[in-house]
CSV table of C-alpha atoms in Angstrom, one decimal:
chain,number,residue,atom,x,y,z
A,1,MET,CA,-16.3,-7.5,-39.5
A,2,SER,CA,-19.4,-8.8,-37.9
A,3,SER,CA,-17.5,-10.6,-35.1
A,4,MET,CA,-15.6,-7.3,-34.4
A,5,PHE,CA,-18.9,-5.4,-34.2
A,6,PHE,CA,-20.3,-8.1,-31.9
A,7,ALA,CA,-17.3,-7.9,-29.6
A,8,VAL,CA,-17.6,-4.1,-29.4
A,9,ALA,CA,-21.3,-4.3,-28.7
A,10,VAL,CA,-20.7,-6.8,-25.9
A,11,SER,CA,-17.9,-4.7,-24.4
A,12,SER,CA,-20.1,-1.6,-24.5
A,13,GLY,CA,-23.0,-3.5,-22.9
A,14,LEU,CA,-20.8,-4.8,-20.2
A,15,ALA,CA,-19.5,-1.3,-19.4
A,16,THR,CA,-23.0,0.0,-19.2
A,17,ALA,CA,-24.1,-2.9,-16.9
A,18,THR,CA,-21.0,-2.3,-14.7
A,19,ARG,CA,-21.9,1.4,-14.3
A,20,LEU,CA,-25.5,0.6,-13.5
A,21,LEU,CA,-24.4,-2.0,-10.9
A,22,ASP,CA,-21.9,0.5,-9.5
A,23,LEU,CA,-24.7,3.2,-9.1
A,24,ALA,CA,-27.1,0.6,-7.6
A,25,GLY,CA,-24.4,-0.2,-5.0
A,26,VAL,CA,-23.9,3.5,-4.3
A,27,PHE,CA,-27.6,4.0,-3.7
A,28,ALA,CA,-28.1,0.9,-1.6
A,29,CYS,CA,-25.1,1.5,0.6
A,30,ALA,CA,-26.0,5.2,1.0
A,31,VAL,CA,-29.4,4.1,2.3
A,32,LEU,CA,-27.7,1.6,4.7
A,33,GLY,CA,-25.3,4.3,5.9
A,34,GLY,CA,-28.3,6.6,6.6
A,35,ILE,CA,-30.0,3.8,8.6
A,36,VAL,CA,-26.8,3.4,10.7
A,37,ALA,CA,-26.6,7.2,11.1
A,38,ARG,CA,-30.2,7.2,12.4
A,39,GLN,CA,-29.3,4.4,14.9
A,40,GLU,CA,-26.5,6.5,16.2
A,41,GLY,CA,-28.7,9.6,16.6
A,42,LEU,CA,-26.8,11.8,14.2
A,43,ASP,CA,-27.9,15.1,12.8
A,44,LEU,CA,-28.2,16.0,9.0
A,45,PHE,CA,-24.5,16.6,8.6
A,46,GLY,CA,-23.8,13.2,10.3
A,47,PHE,CA,-26.2,11.6,7.9
A,48,LEU,CA,-24.3,13.1,4.9
A,49,ALA,CA,-20.9,12.2,6.3
A,50,VAL,CA,-21.8,8.6,7.1
A,51,GLY,CA,-23.9,8.1,4.0
A,52,ILE,CA,-21.3,9.5,1.6
A,53,THR,CA,-18.6,7.4,3.2
A,54,SER,CA,-20.7,4.3,3.0
A,55,GLY,CA,-22.0,4.9,-0.5
A,56,LEU,CA,-18.8,6.0,-2.2
A,57,GLY,CA,-16.0,4.7,0.0
A,58,GLY,CA,-15.7,1.2,-1.5
A,59,GLY,CA,-15.6,2.5,-5.1
A,60,LEU,CA,-13.1,5.2,-4.2
A,61,LEU,CA,-10.8,2.7,-2.6
A,62,ARG,CA,-11.1,0.4,-5.7
A,63,ASP,CA,-10.4,3.2,-8.2
A,64,VAL,CA,-7.5,4.5,-6.3
A,65,LEU,CA,-5.9,1.1,-6.1
A,66,LEU,CA,-6.8,0.4,-9.7
A,67,GLN,CA,-4.8,3.6,-10.8
A,68,HIS,CA,-6.8,3.7,-14.0
A,69,GLY,CA,-7.6,7.5,-14.0
A,70,THR,CA,-9.4,9.7,-11.6
A,71,PRO,CA,-12.0,7.8,-9.4
A,72,VAL,CA,-15.2,7.7,-11.3
A,73,ALA,CA,-17.1,9.1,-8.3
A,74,LEU,CA,-15.2,12.4,-8.9
A,75,THR,CA,-15.8,12.6,-12.6
A,76,ASP,CA,-19.4,11.2,-13.0
A,77,TYR,CA,-21.9,13.4,-11.2
A,78,ALA,CA,-24.4,10.6,-11.2
A,79,TYR,CA,-22.5,8.9,-8.4
A,80,LEU,CA,-22.7,11.7,-5.8
A,81,SER,CA,-26.3,12.6,-6.9
A,82,THR,CA,-27.3,9.0,-6.5
A,83,CYS,CA,-25.6,8.8,-3.1
A,84,LEU,CA,-27.4,12.0,-1.9
A,85,VAL,CA,-30.8,10.6,-3.0
A,86,GLY,CA,-30.2,7.5,-0.9
A,87,ILE,CA,-29.2,9.6,2.1
A,88,LEU,CA,-32.2,11.8,1.8
A,89,ILE,CA,-34.6,8.8,1.6
A,90,SER,CA,-33.1,7.3,4.8
A,91,PHE,CA,-33.2,10.7,6.5
A,92,LEU,CA,-36.9,11.5,5.7
A,93,ALA,CA,-38.4,8.0,5.8
A,94,ARG,CA,-39.5,6.3,9.0
A,95,ILE,CA,-37.3,3.2,8.9
A,96,ASN,CA,-38.2,0.9,11.7
A,97,GLY,CA,-40.1,-2.4,12.3
A,98,PRO,CA,-39.6,-5.9,11.1
A,99,VAL,CA,-40.3,-5.0,7.5
A,100,TRP,CA,-37.5,-2.5,7.4
A,101,GLY,CA,-35.3,-5.0,9.2
A,102,ASN,CA,-35.8,-7.6,6.5
A,103,LEU,CA,-35.4,-5.0,3.8
A,104,TYR,CA,-32.1,-4.0,5.4
A,105,THR,CA,-30.8,-7.5,5.2
A,106,VAL,CA,-31.8,-8.0,1.6
A,107,LEU,CA,-30.4,-4.6,0.6
A,108,ASP,CA,-27.1,-5.5,2.4
A,109,ALA,CA,-26.9,-8.7,0.4
A,110,ALA,CA,-27.6,-7.0,-2.9
A,111,VAL,CA,-24.8,-4.5,-2.2
A,112,ILE,CA,-22.3,-7.3,-2.0
A,113,GLY,CA,-23.4,-8.6,-5.4
A,114,PHE,CA,-23.6,-5.2,-7.1
A,115,TRP,CA,-20.2,-4.0,-6.0
A,116,SER,CA,-18.3,-7.4,-6.2
A,117,VAL,CA,-19.4,-7.8,-9.8
A,118,ALA,CA,-18.7,-4.2,-10.7
A,119,GLY,CA,-15.3,-4.3,-9.1
A,120,VAL,CA,-14.3,-7.5,-10.9
A,121,ASN,CA,-15.5,-6.2,-14.3
A,122,LYS,CA,-13.7,-2.9,-13.9
A,123,THR,CA,-10.5,-4.6,-12.9
A,124,LEU,CA,-10.5,-7.1,-15.7
A,125,SER,CA,-11.5,-4.5,-18.2
A,126,ALA,CA,-8.4,-2.5,-17.2
A,127,GLY,CA,-6.2,-5.4,-18.2
A,128,LEU,CA,-5.3,-6.8,-14.8
A,129,GLY,CA,-5.5,-10.5,-14.0
A,130,TRP,CA,-7.7,-12.7,-11.9
A,131,LEU,CA,-6.0,-12.2,-8.5
A,132,PRO,CA,-6.3,-8.4,-8.5
A,133,ALA,CA,-9.9,-8.8,-9.7
A,134,LEU,CA,-10.7,-11.0,-6.7
A,135,LEU,CA,-9.0,-8.4,-4.4
A,136,LEU,CA,-10.6,-5.3,-5.8
A,137,GLY,CA,-14.0,-7.0,-6.2
A,138,THR,CA,-14.0,-7.8,-2.5
A,139,ILE,CA,-12.7,-4.4,-1.5
A,140,SER,CA,-15.4,-2.7,-3.5
A,141,ALA,CA,-18.0,-4.7,-1.6
A,142,ILE,CA,-16.7,-4.3,1.9
A,143,GLY,CA,-14.7,-1.0,1.8
A,144,GLY,CA,-17.6,1.5,2.3
A,145,GLY,CA,-19.1,-0.3,5.2
A,146,ALA,CA,-15.7,-0.7,6.9
A,147,LEU,CA,-14.9,3.0,6.5
A,148,ARG,CA,-18.3,3.9,7.8
A,149,ASP,CA,-17.8,1.8,11.0
A,150,ILE,CA,-14.3,3.3,11.5
A,151,ILE,CA,-15.4,6.9,11.4
A,152,LEU,CA,-18.2,6.0,13.9
A,153,GLY,CA,-15.6,4.5,16.3
A,154,ARG,CA,-17.0,0.9,15.9
A,155,ARG,CA,-15.2,-2.3,15.0
A,156,PRO,CA,-15.9,-2.9,11.3
A,157,ALA,CA,-18.6,-5.6,11.1
A,158,VAL,CA,-16.7,-7.3,8.3
A,159,PHE,CA,-14.2,-8.5,11.0
A,160,GLY,CA,-16.7,-10.8,12.6
A,161,GLY,CA,-20.2,-11.4,13.7
A,162,ASN,CA,-21.8,-10.2,10.4
A,163,GLY,CA,-22.8,-13.4,8.6
A,164,LEU,CA,-19.9,-14.1,6.3
A,165,TYR,CA,-19.9,-10.7,4.7
A,166,ALA,CA,-16.4,-10.7,3.2
A,167,THR,CA,-16.6,-14.4,2.4
A,168,VAL,CA,-19.7,-13.8,0.3
A,169,ALA,CA,-17.9,-11.0,-1.5
A,170,LEU,CA,-15.0,-13.2,-2.3
A,171,ALA,CA,-17.3,-16.0,-3.5
A,172,VAL,CA,-19.2,-13.6,-5.8
A,173,SER,CA,-15.9,-12.2,-7.1
A,174,GLY,CA,-14.6,-15.6,-7.8
A,175,THR,CA,-17.7,-16.6,-9.7
A,176,THR,CA,-17.6,-13.5,-11.8
A,177,VAL,CA,-13.9,-14.1,-12.6
A,178,ILE,CA,-14.6,-17.7,-13.7
A,179,CYS,CA,-17.4,-16.6,-16.0
A,180,TRP,CA,-15.3,-13.8,-17.5
A,181,TYR,CA,-12.5,-16.2,-18.4
A,182,THR,CA,-14.9,-18.7,-19.8
A,183,GLY,CA,-16.3,-16.1,-22.1
A,184,VAL,CA,-19.7,-15.5,-20.5
A,185,PRO,CA,-19.3,-12.3,-18.5
A,186,GLN,CA,-23.0,-11.4,-18.8
A,187,ILE,CA,-23.9,-14.7,-17.1
A,188,GLY,CA,-21.3,-13.9,-14.5
A,189,THR,CA,-23.1,-10.6,-13.7
A,190,GLY,CA,-26.5,-12.2,-13.0
A,191,LEU,CA,-25.0,-15.3,-11.4
A,192,GLY,CA,-22.9,-13.2,-9.0
A,193,ILE,CA,-25.8,-11.1,-7.8
A,194,LEU,CA,-28.0,-14.2,-7.3
A,195,LEU,CA,-25.2,-15.9,-5.4
A,196,ALA,CA,-24.8,-12.9,-3.2
A,197,LEU,CA,-28.5,-12.8,-2.3
A,198,VAL,CA,-28.7,-16.6,-1.6
A,199,PHE,CA,-25.4,-17.0,0.2
A,200,ARG,CA,-25.7,-13.9,2.3
A,201,LEU,CA,-29.3,-14.4,3.3
A,202,ALA,CA,-28.6,-18.1,4.2
A,203,ALA,CA,-25.6,-17.0,6.3
A,204,VAL,CA,-27.7,-14.6,8.2
A,205,HIS,CA,-30.6,-17.0,8.6
A,206,PHE,CA,-28.5,-19.9,9.8
A,207,ASP,CA,-26.0,-17.7,11.7
A,208,TRP,CA,-23.0,-18.9,9.8
A,209,ALA,CA,-19.6,-17.5,10.8
A,210,LEU,CA,-15.9,-18.2,10.3
A,211,PRO,CA,-14.1,-19.8,13.2
A,212,GLY,CA,-12.3,-17.4,15.6
A,213,GLY,CA,-8.8,-17.6,16.9
A,214,ARG,CA,-7.9,-20.4,19.3
A,215,ASP,CA,-6.8,-19.7,22.9
A,216,TRP,CA,-3.3,-20.9,22.3
A,217,HIS,CA,-0.1,-19.5,23.9
A,218,PRO,CA,3.1,-20.5,22.2
A,219,ALA,CA,5.3,-19.8,25.2
A,220,ALA,CA,3.3,-22.1,27.5
A,221,ARG,CA,3.1,-24.8,24.9
A,222,LEU,CA,6.9,-24.7,24.4
A,223,ALA,CA,7.4,-25.3,28.1
A,224,GLU,CA,5.5,-28.5,27.8
A,225,VAL,CA,7.6,-29.9,25.0
A,226,PRO,CA,10.2,-32.5,26.0
A,227,ASP,CA,13.8,-31.3,26.0
A,228,HIS,CA,14.9,-33.5,23.1
A,229,LEU,CA,12.1,-32.1,20.9
A,230,ARG,CA,12.7,-28.4,21.6
A,231,PRO,CA,14.2,-26.1,18.9
A,232,GLN,CA,18.0,-25.9,18.9
A,233,GLY,CA,19.2,-23.3,21.3
A,234,ALA,CA,16.1,-23.4,23.6
A,235,HIS,CA,18.0,-25.4,26.2
A,236,ARG,CA,20.7,-22.7,26.4
A,237,ARG,CA,18.1,-19.9,26.7
A,238,ASP,CA,16.3,-21.8,29.6
A,239,ASP,CA,19.6,-22.6,31.4
A,240,SER,CA,20.7,-19.0,31.1
A,241,ARG,CA,17.4,-17.7,32.4
A,242,HIS,CA,17.6,-20.1,35.4
A,243,HIS,CA,21.2,-19.1,36.0
A,244,HIS,CA,20.3,-15.4,36.1
A,245,GLN,CA,17.4,-16.1,38.5
A,246,ARG,CA,19.7,-17.9,40.9
A,247,ASP,CA,22.2,-15.0,40.8
A,248,ASP,CA,19.5,-12.5,41.5
A,249,ARG,CA,18.6,-14.2,44.8
A,250,PRO,CA,19.8,-12.4,47.9
A,251,PRO,CA,22.6,-14.2,49.7
A,252,THR,CA,21.7,-16.4,52.6
């Protein structure tokens, strides 16, 4: 009986912690969305549109994919209220200077931790496995920012040049999953947030980035391959192409 009571208490505490992390992520990402709206010179409605997309977008994507009831942002009024408070702060406050720049970076890193952990906890609590938890934890962290950039007509920063944003989200999600399966989900919550702060801030400070695509052209490379190493049928295609080229020449 005591062990059952303990398990229920742990589950209830984890659900409360997940909700608080979710709300913290909503608030932080709404503020970030407001900062971006100010940079774009938008009016109050623009602040609201960008801030709500940034603050609620990742969680809505997660909950829709999770298919575990109506998205919580539409049933729990604390989500939209928290989002609006964050937007209002970013609209009224004078956000500029190096102090705000550093705060933006820290807030951005914290968002990754809050939402990655919350996304993993919600996915595993719904009975899904570790792979969906990794996917939805990462989507929760990057979804709102990506949607925000899309509606502003910008390339989503998560696609490059943003200090390993998605990589950090995946690392935090993986850490949280491991702690869940080893029976210490509470430790996973704190460790995931700490990892997000350290990993993200280090990536920004040292300018870490994933490698880009190489300038490689398959057709040109294939032309350099010796005949005996080419794929079967390549000789016939080349011969046919040359034959048609000769036939297209005007008679002499």
